[in-house]
Amino acid sequence: MTDHNIYGTGDSLVLIHGALVSRAMWQFQVVDFSKDYQVITLDLPAHVNVQDMIGEYSIEALAEYVVERLNRLNIRLAHICGLSLIHISEPTRPY
């Protein structure tokens, strides 16, 4: 099973999902974005479809995962769009 999908052509646009969901959350946006961009959606480790997080689970580790995937796809420059993961990085914030 692949951890990403690629749609369209043009400048690369990477869509990164939020916590506890998958790349499928972007299905409606991909339709429009792929008219002008090469859209890459991917599943982050330890989320719905990818259960192979190795090492520390942190925002930095997730960023490294994205960079590794882009390098593997030979994408050196990309626009990045993501949904906030703030409740993962601040689980005990005061109310």
C-alpha positions as YAML, in Angstrom:
chain: A
units: angstrom
residues:
- id: 1
  name: MET
  ca: [0.00, 0.00, 0.00]
- id: 2
  name: THR
  ca: [1.32, 3.44, -0.89]
- id: 3
  name: ASP
  ca: [1.32, 6.29, 1.63]
- id: 4
  name: HIS
  ca: [0.64, 9.01, -0.95]
- id: 5
  name: ASN
  ca: [-1.29, 10.01, -4.04]
- id: 6
  name: ILE
  ca: [-0.32, 12.40, -6.83]
- id: 7
  name: TYR
  ca: [-2.82, 14.30, -8.98]
- id: 8
  name: GLY
  ca: [-2.40, 16.84, -11.79]
- id: 9
  name: THR
  ca: [0.67, 18.62, -13.13]
- id: 10
  name: GLY
  ca: [2.46, 21.88, -12.46]
- id: 11
  name: ASP
  ca: [4.14, 23.26, -9.36]
- id: 12
  name: SER
  ca: [3.97, 20.80, -6.47]
- id: 13
  name: LEU
  ca: [1.43, 21.37, -3.69]
- id: 14
  name: VAL
  ca: [1.66, 19.08, -0.67]
- id: 15
  name: LEU
  ca: [-1.51, 18.67, 1.39]
- id: 16
  name: ILE
  ca: [-0.84, 17.43, 4.93]
- id: 17
  name: HIS
  ca: [-3.77, 16.13, 6.97]
- id: 18
  name: GLY
  ca: [-4.48, 16.86, 10.63]
- id: 19
  name: ALA
  ca: [-4.43, 14.54, 13.60]
- id: 20
  name: LEU
  ca: [-6.41, 11.30, 13.61]
- id: 21
  name: VAL
  ca: [-7.44, 11.53, 9.94]
- id: 22
  name: SER
  ca: [-5.83, 10.56, 6.64]
- id: 23
  name: ARG
  ca: [-5.02, 12.02, 3.23]
- id: 24
  name: ALA
  ca: [-8.61, 11.22, 2.27]
- id: 25
  name: MET
  ca: [-9.71, 14.40, 4.07]
- id: 26
  name: TRP
  ca: [-8.43, 16.39, 1.05]
- id: 27
  name: GLN
  ca: [-10.53, 14.53, -1.55]
- id: 28
  name: PHE
  ca: [-12.74, 17.51, -2.42]
- id: 29
  name: GLN
  ca: [-9.93, 20.10, -2.51]
- id: 30
  name: VAL
  ca: [-7.79, 17.90, -4.78]
- id: 31
  name: VAL
  ca: [-10.37, 18.23, -7.56]
- id: 32
  name: ASP
  ca: [-9.81, 21.99, -7.83]
- id: 33
  name: PHE
  ca: [-6.15, 22.22, -6.83]
- id: 34
  name: SER
  ca: [-5.08, 19.59, -9.37]
- id: 35
  name: LYS
  ca: [-6.26, 21.82, -12.21]
- id: 36
  name: ASP
  ca: [-3.28, 24.11, -11.54]
- id: 37
  name: TYR
  ca: [-0.85, 22.08, -9.42]
- id: 38
  name: GLN
  ca: [0.72, 18.68, -9.03]
- id: 39
  name: VAL
  ca: [-1.03, 17.81, -5.77]
- id: 40
  name: ILE
  ca: [0.58, 15.35, -3.38]
- id: 41
  name: THR
  ca: [-1.47, 13.97, -0.49]
- id: 42
  name: LEU
  ca: [0.19, 11.67, 2.01]
- id: 43
  name: ASP
  ca: [-0.57, 9.82, 5.21]
- id: 44
  name: LEU
  ca: [1.50, 10.77, 8.22]
- id: 45
  name: PRO
  ca: [2.95, 7.99, 10.39]
- id: 46
  name: ALA
  ca: [0.84, 6.72, 13.31]
- id: 47
  name: HIS
  ca: [-2.35, 7.98, 11.68]
- id: 48
  name: VAL
  ca: [-5.18, 6.05, 10.05]
- id: 49
  name: ASN
  ca: [-3.36, 4.12, 7.28]
- id: 50
  name: VAL
  ca: [0.30, 4.29, 8.34]
- id: 51
  name: GLN
  ca: [1.14, 2.50, 11.58]
- id: 52
  name: ASP
  ca: [4.93, 2.44, 11.28]
- id: 53
  name: MET
  ca: [6.16, 5.42, 13.27]
- id: 54
  name: ILE
  ca: [9.76, 4.69, 14.12]
- id: 55
  name: GLY
  ca: [11.32, 6.56, 17.02]
- id: 56
  name: GLU
  ca: [10.02, 9.71, 18.64]
- id: 57
  name: TYR
  ca: [6.55, 10.99, 17.75]
- id: 58
  name: SER
  ca: [6.91, 14.75, 17.43]
- id: 59
  name: ILE
  ca: [6.14, 17.57, 15.04]
- id: 60
  name: GLU
  ca: [9.80, 17.51, 14.01]
- id: 61
  name: ALA
  ca: [9.65, 13.76, 13.28]
- id: 62
  name: LEU
  ca: [6.52, 14.26, 11.17]
- id: 63
  name: ALA
  ca: [8.24, 17.08, 9.24]
- id: 64
  name: GLU
  ca: [11.23, 14.82, 8.59]
- id: 65
  name: TYR
  ca: [8.84, 12.14, 7.32]
- id: 66
  name: VAL
  ca: [7.33, 14.61, 4.83]
- id: 67
  name: VAL
  ca: [10.78, 15.73, 3.62]
- id: 68
  name: GLU
  ca: [11.86, 12.10, 3.21]
- id: 69
  name: ARG
  ca: [8.78, 11.33, 1.13]
- id: 70
  name: LEU
  ca: [9.30, 14.40, -1.07]
- id: 71
  name: ASN
  ca: [12.94, 13.46, -1.60]
- id: 72
  name: ARG
  ca: [11.89, 9.92, -2.55]
- id: 73
  name: LEU
  ca: [9.51, 11.44, -5.12]
- id: 74
  name: ASN
  ca: [12.30, 13.74, -6.39]
- id: 75
  name: ILE
  ca: [10.33, 16.85, -5.40]
- id: 76
  name: ARG
  ca: [12.79, 19.57, -4.39]
- id: 77
  name: LEU
  ca: [10.43, 22.56, -4.20]
- id: 78
  name: ALA
  ca: [6.80, 22.54, -3.11]
- id: 79
  name: HIS
  ca: [4.00, 24.62, -1.68]
- id: 80
  name: ILE
  ca: [2.88, 23.17, 1.66]
- id: 81
  name: CYS
  ca: [-0.67, 23.28, 3.01]
- id: 82
  name: GLY
  ca: [-1.61, 21.57, 6.23]
- id: 83
  name: LEU
  ca: [-4.19, 21.30, 8.93]
- id: 84
  name: SER
  ca: [-3.10, 22.20, 12.45]
- id: 85
  name: LEU
  ca: [-1.80, 19.50, 14.76]
- id: 86
  name: ILE
  ca: [-1.76, 21.91, 17.74]
- id: 87
  name: HIS
  ca: [-3.58, 19.64, 20.16]
- id: 88
  name: ILE
  ca: [-0.83, 17.07, 19.71]
- id: 89
  name: SER
  ca: [1.95, 19.55, 20.46]
- id: 90
  name: GLU
  ca: [0.13, 21.16, 23.41]
- id: 91
  name: PRO
  ca: [-1.90, 18.38, 25.04]
- id: 92
  name: THR
  ca: [-2.05, 20.04, 28.48]
- id: 93
  name: ARG
  ca: [-2.62, 23.68, 27.58]
- id: 94
  name: PRO
  ca: [-4.66, 25.63, 30.16]
- id: 95
  name: TYR
  ca: [-8.25, 26.58, 29.45]
...
